[in-house]
Short mmCIF file of C-alpha atoms in Angstrom, two decimals:
data_model
loop_
_atom_site.label_atom_id
_atom_site.label_comp_id
_atom_site.label_asym_id
_atom_site.label_seq_id
_atom_site.Cartn_x
_atom_site.Cartn_y
_atom_site.Cartn_z
CA MET A 1 -5.52 15.99 1.69
CA ALA A 2 -2.08 17.58 1.61
CA LEU A 3 0.56 15.28 1.58
CA GLY A 4 2.39 17.43 4.54
CA LEU A 5 -0.61 16.05 6.61
CA PHE A 6 -0.15 12.93 6.33
CA PHE A 7 3.44 13.44 8.08
CA ALA A 8 1.44 13.96 11.09
CA ALA A 9 0.76 10.67 11.69
CA CYS A 10 4.78 9.79 11.98
CA SER A 11 6.79 9.91 14.00
CA VAL A 12 9.64 13.14 14.28
CA ASN A 13 12.92 11.19 12.99
CA ALA A 14 11.70 8.94 11.03
CA ALA A 15 14.16 8.28 7.90
CA THR A 16 12.68 9.12 4.24
CA VAL A 17 11.76 6.45 2.12
CA ALA A 18 13.78 7.62 -1.33
CA ASN A 19 12.47 5.02 -3.77
CA LEU A 20 9.06 4.77 -2.56
CA TYR A 21 7.72 4.54 -5.75
CA HIS A 22 10.64 2.89 -6.97
CA VAL A 23 9.90 -0.95 -8.20
CA GLN A 24 12.23 -3.49 -10.21
CA VAL A 25 11.16 -6.53 -11.78
CA PRO A 26 11.84 -9.98 -13.20
CA LEU A 27 12.10 -9.19 -17.52
CA ALA A 28 11.36 -12.88 -18.96
CA ASP A 29 12.34 -11.77 -22.72
CA SER A 30 12.24 -8.12 -24.73
CA ASP A 31 8.73 -9.41 -25.78
CA ARG A 32 5.87 -7.02 -25.57
CA GLY A 33 3.67 -9.22 -23.72
CA SER A 34 6.05 -10.19 -21.04
CA GLU A 35 7.27 -6.54 -20.70
CA GLN A 36 3.41 -5.35 -20.33
CA ALA A 37 3.31 -8.00 -17.55
CA ALA A 38 6.21 -6.83 -15.43
CA ARG A 39 4.49 -3.04 -15.58
CA GLU A 40 1.75 -4.86 -13.85
CA ALA A 41 3.57 -6.91 -11.57
CA ALA A 42 5.34 -3.71 -11.11
CA PHE A 43 2.14 -1.87 -9.86
CA GLU A 44 1.13 -4.80 -7.80
CA GLN A 45 4.45 -3.69 -5.46
CA VAL A 46 4.34 -0.43 -5.69
CA LEU A 47 0.99 -0.97 -4.67
CA ILE A 48 2.44 -2.83 -1.89
CA LYS A 49 5.89 -0.16 -0.99
CA LEU A 50 2.92 2.38 -1.14
CA THR A 51 0.11 1.16 1.32
CA GLY A 52 2.01 -1.55 3.50
CA ASP A 53 -0.73 -4.60 3.18
CA GLU A 54 -0.59 -7.38 0.72
CA ALA A 55 -5.09 -7.09 1.24
CA ILE A 56 -4.22 -4.33 -1.60
CA LEU A 57 -4.43 -6.49 -4.46
CA ASP A 58 -8.23 -6.87 -3.77
CA ASN A 59 -9.27 -3.73 -3.64
CA GLU A 60 -11.58 -3.73 -6.66
CA ALA A 61 -10.84 -0.66 -7.68
CA LEU A 62 -6.69 -1.20 -7.84
CA LYS A 63 -8.10 -3.69 -10.23
CA LYS A 64 -9.39 -1.96 -13.06
CA ALA A 65 -6.00 0.82 -12.91
CA GLN A 66 -3.94 -3.26 -13.05
CA SER A 67 -4.57 -3.21 -16.89
CA SER A 68 -4.17 0.82 -17.58
CA SER A 69 -0.75 1.04 -15.27
CA SER A 70 0.88 2.43 -17.92
CA GLN A 71 -0.85 6.30 -17.30
CA TYR A 72 0.81 5.51 -13.77
CA VAL A 73 4.50 5.86 -14.92
CA ARG A 74 6.80 8.22 -14.96
CA GLN A 75 10.12 6.75 -16.13
CA LEU A 76 10.41 2.83 -17.07
CA SER A 77 14.84 1.77 -17.39
CA TYR A 78 16.24 -1.86 -17.90
CA GLY A 79 18.44 -3.80 -16.27
CA GLN A 80 19.81 -6.41 -13.64
CA LEU A 81 18.38 -8.41 -10.85
CA ASP A 82 19.91 -11.08 -9.57
CA GLY A 83 21.96 -11.58 -13.01
CA ALA A 84 19.01 -11.31 -14.97
CA ARG A 85 17.07 -9.17 -16.81
CA SER A 86 14.85 -6.27 -14.87
CA LEU A 87 13.12 -3.73 -15.79
CA ASN A 88 12.70 -0.48 -13.44
CA VAL A 89 9.53 0.42 -13.57
CA VAL A 90 9.57 4.56 -10.97
CA PHE A 91 5.92 5.29 -10.41
CA GLU A 92 4.03 9.45 -10.95
CA PRO A 93 3.29 10.02 -6.84
CA ALA A 94 0.82 12.16 -8.01
CA GLN A 95 -0.96 10.08 -9.68
CA MET A 96 -0.53 6.90 -7.01
CA GLN A 97 -1.53 9.33 -4.78
CA ALA A 98 -4.94 10.22 -6.12
CA LEU A 99 -5.45 6.55 -7.59
CA LEU A 100 -5.13 5.96 -3.93
CA THR A 101 -7.01 8.26 -3.36
CA GLN A 102 -10.42 7.43 -5.77
CA ALA A 103 -9.95 3.53 -4.24
CA GLN A 104 -10.89 4.86 -0.75
CA ALA A 105 -7.15 3.14 -0.04
CA SER A 106 -4.70 3.72 2.78
CA PHE A 107 -1.16 5.22 2.32
CA TRP A 108 1.73 4.55 4.08
CA PRO A 109 3.77 7.43 4.50
CA GLN A 110 7.41 8.08 3.57
CA GLU A 111 8.86 8.97 7.01
CA ARG A 112 8.94 5.80 8.04
CA PRO A 113 10.25 4.69 11.40
CA LEU A 114 14.33 2.98 10.84
CA MET A 115 15.05 0.07 11.95
CA LEU A 116 17.16 -1.71 13.20
CA VAL A 117 18.12 -5.79 12.11
CA TRP A 118 20.25 -7.57 14.52
CA MET A 119 20.34 -11.41 13.09
CA VAL A 120 22.22 -13.95 14.68
CA GLU A 121 22.00 -17.10 12.23
CA GLU A 122 22.75 -20.64 12.70
CA ASP A 123 24.83 -22.60 10.73
CA ASN A 124 25.74 -26.71 10.77
CA GLY A 125 25.75 -25.83 14.20
CA ARG A 126 27.66 -22.24 14.62
CA ARG A 127 25.82 -19.52 15.39
CA GLN A 128 27.29 -15.61 14.20
CA VAL A 129 26.00 -12.77 14.03
CA VAL A 130 25.29 -11.35 9.75
CA TRP A 131 27.23 -7.80 9.73
CA ASP A 132 26.42 -5.94 7.79
CA GLN A 133 30.39 -6.03 6.25
CA SER A 134 30.18 -9.53 5.50
CA THR A 135 29.80 -11.64 2.84
CA ASN A 136 27.08 -13.31 3.86
CA PRO A 137 24.22 -13.88 1.26
CA ALA A 138 21.42 -13.41 3.81
CA ILE A 139 22.17 -10.13 4.46
CA GLY A 140 20.69 -9.93 -0.23
CA LYS A 141 17.88 -10.85 0.78
CA ILE A 142 16.67 -9.71 3.64
CA LYS A 143 17.76 -5.40 2.73
CA ARG A 144 15.44 -6.54 -0.83
CA ALA A 145 13.06 -7.78 0.97
CA ALA A 146 12.10 -4.91 3.02
CA ASP A 147 12.45 -3.05 0.14
CA SER A 148 10.02 -4.41 -1.90
CA ARG A 149 8.30 -3.12 1.55
CA GLY A 150 9.13 -0.07 1.48
CA VAL A 151 10.89 -0.62 4.77
CA PRO A 152 13.80 1.30 5.81
CA MET A 153 16.67 -0.79 7.54
CA LEU A 154 20.14 -0.51 8.66
CA MET A 155 22.55 -3.47 9.83
CA PRO A 156 25.53 -3.66 13.00
CA VAL A 157 28.55 -2.40 11.01
CA GLY A 158 30.62 -4.89 13.60
CA ASP A 159 33.01 -3.15 14.42
CA PHE A 160 35.00 -3.39 17.67
CA ASP A 161 31.96 -1.71 19.45
CA ASP A 162 29.35 -3.95 18.50
CA GLN A 163 31.49 -6.11 19.13
CA THR A 164 32.15 -5.53 22.88
CA ALA A 165 28.30 -4.27 23.22
CA VAL A 166 27.15 -7.55 22.72
CA THR A 167 27.43 -10.96 21.77
CA VAL A 168 25.55 -13.72 20.32
CA PRO A 169 23.44 -15.41 23.24
CA ASP A 170 21.97 -11.88 23.94
CA ILE A 171 20.48 -11.93 20.52
CA TRP A 172 19.46 -15.72 20.33
CA GLY A 173 18.51 -15.04 23.63
CA GLY A 174 15.77 -12.38 23.02
CA PHE A 175 17.91 -9.91 25.38
CA ALA A 176 16.65 -6.33 25.13
CA GLN A 177 18.74 -5.11 27.37
CA PRO A 178 22.14 -4.87 26.15
CA VAL A 179 20.43 -5.95 22.92
CA GLY A 180 19.27 -2.00 23.69
CA VAL A 181 22.71 -0.71 24.93
CA ALA A 182 24.39 -1.83 22.52
CA SER A 183 21.41 0.16 19.50
CA GLU A 184 22.13 3.13 21.52
CA ARG A 185 24.36 4.73 19.20
CA TYR A 186 22.60 4.03 15.35
CA ALA A 187 19.76 5.99 16.39
CA ALA A 188 16.90 4.12 15.26
CA GLU A 189 12.99 4.42 16.34
CA SER A 190 12.59 0.30 16.50
CA VAL A 191 14.65 -2.13 17.11
CA LEU A 192 14.35 -6.43 15.62
CA MET A 193 15.72 -9.17 16.33
CA VAL A 194 16.36 -12.27 14.50
CA LYS A 195 17.02 -15.52 14.25
CA SER A 196 17.79 -17.66 11.16
CA ARG A 197 18.40 -21.25 11.48
CA THR A 198 17.59 -23.99 8.31
CA ARG A 199 15.83 -27.19 9.76
CA THR A 200 14.94 -30.08 7.69
CA GLY A 201 16.12 -28.41 4.44
CA GLU A 202 13.36 -24.58 5.05
CA LYS A 203 14.75 -21.73 6.06
CA ALA A 204 13.53 -20.82 9.52
CA LEU A 205 13.10 -17.77 11.50
CA GLU A 206 12.22 -16.48 14.35
CA TRP A 207 11.56 -12.52 15.11
CA SER A 208 11.24 -10.33 17.59
CA LEU A 209 10.39 -6.72 17.20
CA TYR A 210 10.96 -3.77 19.50
CA PRO A 211 8.88 -0.87 17.79
CA VAL A 212 10.52 1.62 19.97
CA ASN A 213 13.91 3.02 19.81
CA ALA A 214 16.76 1.76 21.41
CA LYS A 215 16.26 3.66 25.08
CA VAL A 216 13.03 2.94 25.78
CA MET A 217 13.79 -0.73 24.74
CA GLN A 218 16.08 -0.98 28.14
CA GLY A 219 13.20 -0.64 30.23
CA PRO A 220 10.56 -1.65 31.90
CA ARG A 221 8.22 -4.65 29.39
CA PRO A 222 8.78 -2.41 26.83
CA GLU A 223 6.47 -3.28 24.05
CA VAL A 224 7.15 -6.18 22.00
CA VAL A 225 6.01 -8.11 18.92
CA ARG A 226 6.82 -11.00 17.69
CA GLY A 227 6.44 -13.44 15.03
CA GLN A 228 8.22 -16.36 12.80
CA ALA A 229 7.73 -17.46 8.49
CA PHE A 230 10.18 -19.64 7.40
CA GLY A 231 10.47 -21.13 3.69
CA ASP A 232 12.16 -19.60 0.43
CA ASP A 233 9.69 -16.31 0.63
CA ALA A 234 10.76 -16.39 4.45
CA TYR A 235 13.23 -12.87 4.74
CA ASP A 236 9.81 -11.86 2.79
CA ARG A 237 6.93 -13.97 5.27
CA MET A 238 8.89 -11.58 7.70
CA MET A 239 9.02 -8.11 6.20
CA ALA A 240 5.61 -8.14 4.91
CA ASP A 241 3.32 -8.90 8.43
CA ILE A 242 6.41 -5.78 10.33
CA ALA A 243 5.25 -3.97 7.35
CA ALA A 244 1.32 -4.20 8.01
CA PHE A 245 2.08 -3.89 11.43
CA TYR A 246 3.55 -0.33 10.67
CA ALA A 247 1.10 0.57 8.28
CA ASN A 248 -1.64 -0.34 10.65
CA ARG A 249 -0.05 2.20 12.86
CA TYR A 250 0.57 4.99 10.39
CA ALA A 251 -1.58 4.58 7.38
CA VAL A 252 -3.74 7.02 6.21
CA PRO A 253 -6.74 6.67 5.32
CA LEU A 254 -8.48 8.40 1.90
CA GLY A 255 -10.53 8.94 0.96
CA VAL A 256 -14.27 9.81 1.58
CA LYS A 257 -17.22 7.80 0.24
CA GLY A 258 -20.11 9.01 -1.04
CA GLU A 259 -19.20 12.74 -0.81
CA GLU A 260 -16.28 13.91 -2.78
CA GLY A 261 -17.50 12.18 -5.61
CA LEU A 262 -19.03 12.49 -9.31
CA GLN A 263 -22.79 12.49 -8.13
CA ILE A 264 -25.49 11.60 -10.73
CA THR A 265 -29.25 11.27 -10.24
CA VAL A 266 -30.51 8.27 -11.75
CA THR A 267 -34.34 8.63 -12.12
CA ASN A 268 -37.70 6.15 -13.15
CA ILE A 269 -36.31 4.11 -10.86
CA ASP A 270 -39.51 1.35 -9.60
CA ARG A 271 -38.54 -1.90 -7.75
CA PHE A 272 -35.45 -1.27 -4.79
CA GLU A 273 -33.88 -4.53 -6.89
CA GLU A 274 -32.90 -1.75 -9.41
CA LEU A 275 -31.89 -0.32 -6.82
CA VAL A 276 -29.31 -2.69 -6.38
CA ALA A 277 -28.37 -3.27 -9.81
CA ILE A 278 -27.88 0.09 -10.67
CA GLU A 279 -25.54 0.30 -7.75
CA ARG A 280 -23.58 -2.57 -9.27
CA ALA A 281 -23.89 -1.12 -12.75
CA LEU A 282 -22.10 1.27 -11.78
CA THR A 283 -19.34 -0.14 -10.16
CA ALA A 284 -18.49 -3.00 -13.35
CA LEU A 285 -17.19 0.19 -14.89
CA PRO A 286 -14.25 0.09 -15.66
CA SER A 287 -14.19 3.80 -15.38
CA VAL A 288 -15.54 3.30 -11.69
CA ALA A 289 -13.89 3.36 -8.81
CA SER A 290 -16.74 3.08 -6.64
CA ALA A 291 -20.05 3.76 -6.01
CA SER A 292 -22.42 4.11 -3.87
CA MET A 293 -26.32 5.89 -3.13
CA VAL A 294 -26.30 8.81 -0.76
CA GLN A 295 -30.86 9.39 -1.21
CA PHE A 296 -33.19 7.69 -2.72
CA THR A 297 -36.27 10.08 -2.60
CA GLY A 298 -40.10 8.63 -5.12
CA ASN A 299 -38.58 6.92 -7.30
CA GLN A 300 -35.43 8.23 -8.23
CA ALA A 301 -31.63 8.39 -6.90
CA ASN A 302 -28.32 9.99 -6.40
CA PHE A 303 -25.61 7.86 -6.11
CA ALA A 304 -21.78 9.29 -5.34
CA ILE A 305 -18.60 7.77 -7.41
CA ASN A 306 -15.40 7.86 -7.24
CA LEU A 307 -13.05 8.03 -10.87
CA LEU A 308 -10.15 6.66 -12.43
CA GLY A 309 -11.39 7.95 -15.53
CA ASP A 310 -12.70 11.17 -16.56
CA GLU A 311 -16.60 12.24 -15.96
CA ALA A 312 -16.51 12.22 -20.64
CA THR A 313 -14.87 8.53 -20.47
CA PHE A 314 -17.94 7.67 -17.65
CA GLU A 315 -20.59 8.90 -19.05
CA ARG A 316 -19.04 7.27 -22.31
CA GLU A 317 -19.25 3.70 -20.70
CA TRP A 318 -22.80 4.38 -18.40
CA VAL A 319 -25.10 5.63 -21.50
CA GLY A 320 -23.43 2.73 -23.41
CA HIS A 321 -25.16 0.36 -20.89
CA SER A 322 -28.54 -2.01 -22.36
CA GLN A 323 -30.87 0.62 -19.39
CA VAL A 324 -29.58 3.82 -19.39
CA GLU A 325 -30.94 6.82 -20.75
CA LYS A 326 -29.17 10.11 -20.38
CA ALA A 327 -32.49 12.67 -19.45
CA PHE A 328 -31.76 16.02 -17.69
CA THR A 329 -34.99 16.88 -16.74
CA PRO A 330 -35.68 20.52 -15.64
CA ALA A 331 -36.37 21.31 -11.99
CA PRO A 332 -40.22 22.75 -11.03
CA PRO A 333 -40.53 25.96 -11.03
CA VAL A 334 -39.96 28.90 -7.90
CA ILE A 335 -41.85 31.81 -7.33
CA ASP A 336 -39.59 35.01 -6.62
CA VAL A 337 -41.22 36.94 -3.30
CA SER A 338 -42.09 39.40 -6.15
CA GLY A 339 -45.24 36.84 -7.53
CA ALA A 340 -43.05 36.41 -11.14
CA GLU A 341 -42.73 32.83 -12.38
CA THR A 342 -39.02 31.77 -12.46
CA THR A 343 -37.64 28.25 -13.54
CA GLN A 344 -34.79 27.36 -11.13
CA PRO A 345 -31.00 26.07 -13.45
CA THR A 346 -29.88 22.50 -14.31
CA PRO A 347 -29.59 20.45 -11.47
CA LEU A 348 -25.61 20.68 -11.56
CA ARG A 349 -25.70 17.07 -10.89
CA PRO A 350 -26.88 15.32 -14.39
CA VAL A 351 -29.98 12.81 -14.78
CA TYR A 352 -30.34 9.47 -16.30
CA ALA A 353 -33.39 7.81 -17.06
CA TRP A 354 -33.00 3.63 -15.70
CA GLN A 355 -35.17 1.49 -18.46
#
C-alpha cells in the first residue's frame, strides 16, 4: 500500500508530524550496554508514536525485531534531556513501515488532527489558565507527553484576545460554547480542556476532548470524549488515552495475513498435531513475523509467512530445525494436446519435509 493512500484516511487540514520517526531517550552512561538499552527503549517509543497504541509492544513479531533494532536506525546522536545525557535516534521511515506491514500492525499517518489545549491549574485553591508563553512547568510536561505520542498540539498564547474571550470558569466548568468561540482563531481540528489539580500530593487531571473543529464544538451536542489521569505520569497517561482514541479512528491496518508473504509447502504430515507443531515452529523463528496455514491436502500443507529478514536467513533457520528437511519434490507429469508427456516446472514455493 502506498503511503499516499494512508493520507486519505485523515483530515485534509491535519497537521504534519515532522518528527514522527525521531525519539529522544535518557542515556544512563556511555558504556555499550546502556546505549543498547537506550536504543531498544527508543524502538519501543517510535512504535507507540507510529501506531498510537501501547498494545503494539505485545506484538510478537516486533518483540523479535527489537533485539536487532539498529538495522532500522538512520541516525544516532547525543543530547540533553531534562538536564541529563540523552540518546537521539532517528529511524528510517520506509523500513519501519515495512516492519509494521510484516507484523500486520496498524500505522497512524503523519497527517494528524491538530489539538488546541486549554488548561486550568489549581494551586493552593487558586486557579489560573496555563498560557503557552508562561513559565509554568506544566507546559513542558504536557508538550513532551504529546510529542512522545506523536500528537500535534498547541496552547493559547494568552494575549489580550484570549484573556477577554475565555475565563477560568469557562474552562473549569467545561463550557463548550465560549471555549469554542475563543478557539476559532487557532484553526485547530480538535479542542482539549484540562482541569489540573494536586490532591494529597498526587497530580489529578480531568479532561474533555472535542474531536471536532471549534465551529462544530459550539453546535448542539458536539462529540466529546472524557477521561481522567492520576500520578506523576498523569500527563503521559492522558496523552496515551487521547492518542489511542485517534489511532482507533485514523490508523490504517498494514499487511494482509496469509497472502503477501513467502509461501512454502511442508510434506510428510501424518497427524493434525504436526500441523500445530509446524506452525508454532515457524512462528518461533527469529526471521519470521507471522505464519499461518492456508491449505492442507493429503499429507502436505501450504503455509504463508511474513518475514522480518530475507528468505536466505529464513531458510537457514528453518532447515536448521531438527524436524525439517529440504525436499524439492518434482511435480507430476502433464500430457499436452499432442499426446507427448511433459514435466511441469518445479513449484515456485520451496518444499520441505517434516520428519
